Amino acid sequence: MKQSKRFIFLICVCLFVFATSCSAATNAEEIKLAKILGTMNFSSKNEILNNKNQFLQELKAVLDNDSDFLLVLVDKTHFLQPDYVPEDLIPLKKNDLYNISRNDLSLRIPVEKALQVMSRGAKKDGITLLVSSTYRSYDYQKKLFARYVAQDGEALAERYSARAGTSQHQLGTAIDFGSITDEFAETKQGRWLYDHAAEYGFSLSFPAGYEDVTGYMWECWHYRYIGKEACALQKKWFGDIQQYMMEFIDAWTRED
Ligand SMILES: [Zn+2]
């Protein structure tokens, strides 16, 4: 009898150790997390530090689920190579789900699929989305930026246009919708996207009031596809600011 009790006790200990090793963050992960967050400055980071296990579980699910290219950090100091061209670009054709403003638009296949799903959702609410700009090559972006510099001067151009190699459009996962002006925010399309894009995996890259963080003025028309789970992670842990999440993920995956 005594022996069987001891045996049951041992089994319980084993189960407990097994269960905690499955769900808990390792020491190394906790140190890595604290180290990265120590270099970052955003208000919700204490939430992460206070809920490390939960956060790491959700982070890992996103990193396991999403293709790497969806979560690549591209900003003023993180460049894409001039010869970086996504391998699965497909041209956007005239269709019943969304409108296109020109005939030379293209997106990566999973992004176009997600756009279809989102457009179906918008249609249900009586809204047809207009796609105005999508993939841009390095050379195209170079010409575009030079044109804006000639028009507005370098300092101003830097605030609303990306230098070649630093544009999310080169990823083939970013879309500019509608008029590409501030007025878009107050249109039906603009409002619908603001409220619902994340449900379909599209994240607003340059929100209002965050120029010092993103490097760009507010762009109510520019959405980047990162996947639904990543959008939820962004909202829950990063104050819904894409730049914070991308910087964090960049640091996290770099340290592996
Ligand atoms: Zn854009």
Short mmCIF file of C-alpha atoms and ligand atoms in Angstrom, two decimals:
data_model
loop_
_atom_site.label_atom_id
_atom_site.label_comp_id
_atom_site.label_asym_id
_atom_site.label_seq_id
_atom_site.Cartn_x
_atom_site.Cartn_y
_atom_site.Cartn_z
CA MET A 1 0.00 0.00 0.00
CA LYS A 2 2.75 2.38 1.05
CA GLN A 3 4.65 1.52 -2.08
CA SER A 4 1.71 2.18 -4.39
CA LYS A 5 1.15 5.60 -2.77
CA ARG A 6 4.76 6.45 -3.41
CA PHE A 7 4.37 5.31 -6.99
CA ILE A 8 1.30 7.52 -7.50
CA PHE A 9 3.17 10.44 -5.93
CA LEU A 10 6.06 9.92 -8.35
CA ILE A 11 3.71 9.81 -11.33
CA CYS A 12 2.14 13.08 -10.20
CA VAL A 13 5.55 14.74 -9.89
CA CYS A 14 6.47 13.55 -13.37
CA LEU A 15 3.21 14.85 -14.83
CA PHE A 16 3.69 18.21 -13.13
CA VAL A 17 7.25 18.58 -14.43
CA PHE A 18 6.14 17.54 -17.90
CA ALA A 19 3.21 20.00 -17.91
CA THR A 20 5.27 22.98 -16.74
CA SER A 21 8.07 22.25 -19.20
CA CYS A 22 5.51 22.29 -22.00
CA SER A 23 3.90 25.62 -21.23
CA ALA A 24 6.53 27.65 -19.40
CA ALA A 25 9.09 29.81 -21.09
CA THR A 26 12.62 28.61 -20.58
CA ASN A 27 15.04 30.71 -18.59
CA ALA A 28 16.96 31.54 -21.74
CA GLU A 29 13.79 32.77 -23.41
CA GLU A 30 12.89 34.96 -20.45
CA ILE A 31 16.36 36.50 -20.44
CA LYS A 32 16.19 37.07 -24.20
CA LEU A 33 12.75 38.66 -23.85
CA ALA A 34 13.86 41.03 -21.09
CA LYS A 35 16.98 41.93 -23.04
CA ILE A 36 15.11 42.83 -26.23
CA LEU A 37 12.35 44.72 -24.44
CA GLY A 38 15.02 46.58 -22.50
CA THR A 39 16.12 48.19 -25.74
CA MET A 40 12.57 49.09 -26.78
CA ASN A 41 10.27 51.83 -25.67
CA PHE A 42 6.53 51.28 -25.93
CA SER A 43 3.93 51.54 -23.23
CA SER A 44 2.54 47.99 -23.34
CA LYS A 45 5.91 46.28 -22.88
CA ASN A 46 5.30 45.85 -19.14
CA GLU A 47 2.19 43.86 -20.01
CA ILE A 48 4.46 41.47 -21.88
CA LEU A 49 6.96 41.26 -19.03
CA ASN A 50 4.14 40.56 -16.57
CA ASN A 51 2.68 37.81 -18.76
CA LYS A 52 5.74 36.25 -20.30
CA ASN A 53 4.42 32.72 -20.71
CA GLN A 54 1.20 33.77 -22.36
CA PHE A 55 2.99 36.20 -24.67
CA LEU A 56 5.67 33.72 -25.73
CA GLN A 57 3.06 31.09 -26.43
CA GLU A 58 1.17 33.46 -28.72
CA LEU A 59 4.36 34.76 -30.34
CA LYS A 60 5.53 31.24 -31.15
CA ALA A 61 2.16 30.37 -32.66
CA VAL A 62 2.45 33.37 -34.99
CA LEU A 63 6.06 32.63 -35.92
CA ASP A 64 5.24 28.97 -36.60
CA ASN A 65 2.17 29.81 -38.62
CA ASP A 66 3.17 32.70 -40.80
CA SER A 67 5.59 32.59 -43.69
CA ASP A 68 8.79 34.48 -42.87
CA PHE A 69 8.29 37.06 -45.59
CA LEU A 70 5.10 38.32 -43.98
CA LEU A 71 6.94 39.48 -40.88
CA VAL A 72 10.13 40.90 -42.37
CA LEU A 73 11.09 44.28 -40.92
CA VAL A 74 11.48 46.83 -43.69
CA ASP A 75 11.95 50.41 -42.60
CA LYS A 76 14.35 53.32 -42.92
CA THR A 77 17.22 51.31 -41.47
CA HIS A 78 16.29 47.79 -42.62
CA PHE A 79 16.77 47.47 -46.36
CA LEU A 80 15.72 44.98 -48.98
CA GLN A 81 18.33 44.18 -51.63
CA PRO A 82 17.95 45.83 -55.06
CA ASP A 83 17.46 42.41 -56.63
CA TYR A 84 14.80 41.32 -54.11
CA VAL A 85 11.73 40.37 -56.13
CA PRO A 86 9.03 38.19 -54.51
CA GLU A 87 8.87 34.82 -56.25
CA ASP A 88 5.11 34.44 -56.49
CA LEU A 89 3.82 37.78 -57.76
CA ILE A 90 0.61 37.60 -59.74
CA PRO A 91 -0.96 40.38 -61.77
CA LEU A 92 -4.28 41.77 -60.52
CA LYS A 93 -6.99 41.45 -63.14
CA LYS A 94 -10.35 43.11 -63.44
CA ASN A 95 -12.78 41.12 -61.26
CA ASP A 96 -16.11 41.26 -59.43
CA LEU A 97 -14.70 41.50 -55.91
CA TYR A 98 -12.50 44.61 -55.92
CA ASN A 99 -11.61 47.43 -58.29
CA ILE A 100 -8.16 48.19 -59.64
CA SER A 101 -6.97 51.66 -60.61
CA ARG A 102 -4.46 50.49 -63.23
CA ASN A 103 -3.43 47.39 -65.12
CA ASP A 104 0.12 46.89 -63.90
CA LEU A 105 -0.64 45.93 -60.30
CA SER A 106 0.65 42.72 -58.71
CA LEU A 107 0.78 41.03 -55.30
CA ARG A 108 2.16 37.85 -53.78
CA ILE A 109 -0.32 34.98 -54.20
CA PRO A 110 -1.35 34.58 -50.51
CA VAL A 111 -1.86 38.33 -50.23
CA GLU A 112 -4.08 38.48 -53.28
CA LYS A 113 -6.09 35.58 -51.84
CA ALA A 114 -6.49 37.46 -48.54
CA LEU A 115 -7.50 40.56 -50.50
CA GLN A 116 -10.24 38.53 -52.18
CA VAL A 117 -11.55 37.33 -48.83
CA MET A 118 -11.47 40.84 -47.39
CA SER A 119 -13.15 42.28 -50.47
CA ARG A 120 -15.93 39.73 -50.08
CA GLY A 121 -16.39 40.93 -46.50
CA ALA A 122 -16.48 44.56 -47.64
CA LYS A 123 -19.03 43.69 -50.35
CA LYS A 124 -21.32 42.23 -47.72
CA ASP A 125 -21.29 45.67 -46.09
CA GLY A 126 -22.02 47.32 -49.45
CA ILE A 127 -18.45 48.51 -50.06
CA THR A 128 -16.20 47.85 -53.04
CA LEU A 129 -12.51 48.34 -52.31
CA LEU A 130 -10.29 50.14 -54.82
CA VAL A 131 -6.70 48.90 -55.07
CA SER A 132 -4.45 51.75 -56.20
CA SER A 133 -0.85 50.63 -55.63
CA THR A 134 0.73 47.28 -54.83
CA TYR A 135 4.15 45.73 -55.55
CA ARG A 136 6.87 48.17 -56.56
CA SER A 137 10.29 47.13 -57.75
CA TYR A 138 13.46 48.65 -56.30
CA ASP A 139 14.03 50.66 -59.50
CA TYR A 140 10.48 51.94 -59.62
CA GLN A 141 10.72 53.08 -56.00
CA LYS A 142 14.02 54.78 -56.76
CA LYS A 143 12.41 56.83 -59.54
CA LEU A 144 9.37 57.60 -57.42
CA PHE A 145 11.44 58.88 -54.49
CA ALA A 146 13.62 60.99 -56.83
CA ARG A 147 10.48 62.51 -58.30
CA TYR A 148 9.16 63.46 -54.85
CA VAL A 149 12.54 64.92 -53.85
CA ALA A 150 12.51 67.08 -56.98
CA GLN A 151 8.94 68.14 -56.20
CA ASP A 152 9.08 68.75 -52.41
CA GLY A 153 12.72 68.61 -51.36
CA GLU A 154 14.48 65.73 -49.61
CA ALA A 155 13.40 66.49 -46.02
CA LEU A 156 9.70 66.48 -46.84
CA ALA A 157 9.92 63.57 -49.29
CA GLU A 158 11.53 61.44 -46.54
CA ARG A 159 8.41 61.88 -44.44
CA TYR A 160 5.98 60.37 -46.92
CA SER A 161 7.99 58.34 -49.42
CA ALA A 162 10.48 55.52 -48.95
CA ARG A 163 13.94 55.37 -50.43
CA ALA A 164 14.54 52.40 -52.72
CA GLY A 165 15.05 49.25 -50.65
CA THR A 166 13.08 50.55 -47.68
CA SER A 167 9.55 50.36 -49.08
CA GLN A 168 7.07 47.74 -47.85
CA HIS A 169 5.74 47.80 -51.41
CA GLN A 170 8.86 45.92 -52.58
CA LEU A 171 7.68 42.99 -50.46
CA GLY A 172 4.61 42.52 -52.64
CA THR A 173 2.47 42.38 -49.48
CA ALA A 174 1.48 46.06 -49.12
CA ILE A 175 -1.52 47.73 -50.70
CA ASP A 176 -2.48 51.39 -51.08
CA PHE A 177 -6.25 51.78 -51.28
CA GLY A 178 -8.50 54.43 -52.72
CA SER A 179 -7.38 57.98 -53.38
CA ILE A 180 -4.02 57.74 -51.53
CA THR A 181 -4.85 61.01 -49.77
CA ASP A 182 -5.82 61.91 -46.18
CA GLU A 183 -9.43 62.34 -47.30
CA PHE A 184 -9.59 58.58 -47.83
CA ALA A 185 -9.88 58.12 -44.05
CA GLU A 186 -13.36 59.65 -44.07
CA THR A 187 -14.69 57.68 -47.03
CA LYS A 188 -16.79 54.54 -46.55
CA GLN A 189 -13.90 52.42 -47.81
CA GLY A 190 -11.39 54.13 -45.53
CA ARG A 191 -13.58 53.74 -42.47
CA TRP A 192 -14.42 50.13 -43.26
CA LEU A 193 -10.74 49.23 -43.66
CA TYR A 194 -9.81 50.98 -40.44
CA ASP A 195 -12.45 48.97 -38.58
CA HIS A 196 -12.11 45.59 -40.28
CA ALA A 197 -8.78 45.13 -42.13
CA ALA A 198 -7.12 43.38 -39.16
CA GLU A 199 -9.86 40.71 -39.16
CA TYR A 200 -8.53 39.74 -42.58
CA GLY A 201 -4.83 40.02 -41.72
CA PHE A 202 -4.14 43.51 -43.05
CA SER A 203 -2.37 45.94 -40.72
CA LEU A 204 -2.23 49.74 -41.00
CA SER A 205 1.50 50.45 -41.29
CA PHE A 206 1.68 54.18 -40.60
CA PRO A 207 -0.98 55.23 -38.10
CA ALA A 208 -1.67 58.83 -37.10
CA GLY A 209 0.59 60.30 -34.44
CA TYR A 210 3.44 57.81 -34.81
CA GLU A 211 5.77 59.50 -37.29
CA ASP A 212 8.58 59.47 -34.71
CA VAL A 213 8.16 55.67 -34.46
CA THR A 214 7.47 54.61 -38.05
CA GLY A 215 9.41 57.38 -39.80
CA TYR A 216 6.37 58.28 -41.90
CA MET A 217 3.45 60.63 -41.74
CA TRP A 218 0.01 59.10 -41.32
CA GLU A 219 -1.03 56.99 -44.32
CA CYS A 220 -4.66 55.98 -43.90
CA TRP A 221 -4.54 54.12 -47.22
CA HIS A 222 -1.47 51.90 -46.73
CA TYR A 223 -2.02 48.39 -45.36
CA ARG A 224 0.44 45.54 -45.14
CA TYR A 225 -0.71 41.92 -45.07
CA ILE A 226 0.79 40.15 -42.04
CA GLY A 227 -1.89 37.51 -41.33
CA LYS A 228 -4.81 37.45 -38.91
CA GLU A 229 -2.86 35.96 -36.00
CA ALA A 230 -0.10 38.54 -36.30
CA CYS A 231 -2.71 41.32 -36.41
CA ALA A 232 -4.19 39.94 -33.17
CA LEU A 233 -0.73 39.78 -31.57
CA GLN A 234 -0.07 43.36 -32.66
CA LYS A 235 -3.29 44.54 -31.11
CA LYS A 236 -3.01 42.60 -27.87
CA TRP A 237 0.65 43.17 -26.97
CA PHE A 238 2.06 46.01 -29.06
CA GLY A 239 -0.54 48.75 -28.66
CA ASP A 240 -1.69 47.92 -32.22
CA ILE A 241 1.46 49.50 -33.65
CA GLN A 242 2.93 47.36 -36.42
CA GLN A 243 6.38 48.95 -36.19
CA TYR A 244 6.83 47.89 -32.55
CA MET A 245 5.89 44.31 -33.33
CA MET A 246 8.09 44.10 -36.43
CA GLU A 247 11.08 45.54 -34.55
CA PHE A 248 10.50 43.07 -31.74
CA ILE A 249 10.15 40.07 -34.07
CA ASP A 250 13.23 41.16 -36.01
CA ALA A 251 15.28 41.26 -32.80
CA TRP A 252 13.75 38.00 -31.52
CA THR A 253 14.44 35.99 -34.67
CA ARG A 254 17.89 37.53 -35.14
CA GLU A 255 18.97 36.32 -31.69
CA ASP A 256 18.08 32.68 -32.37
ZN ZN B 1 1.88 52.60 -49.68
#
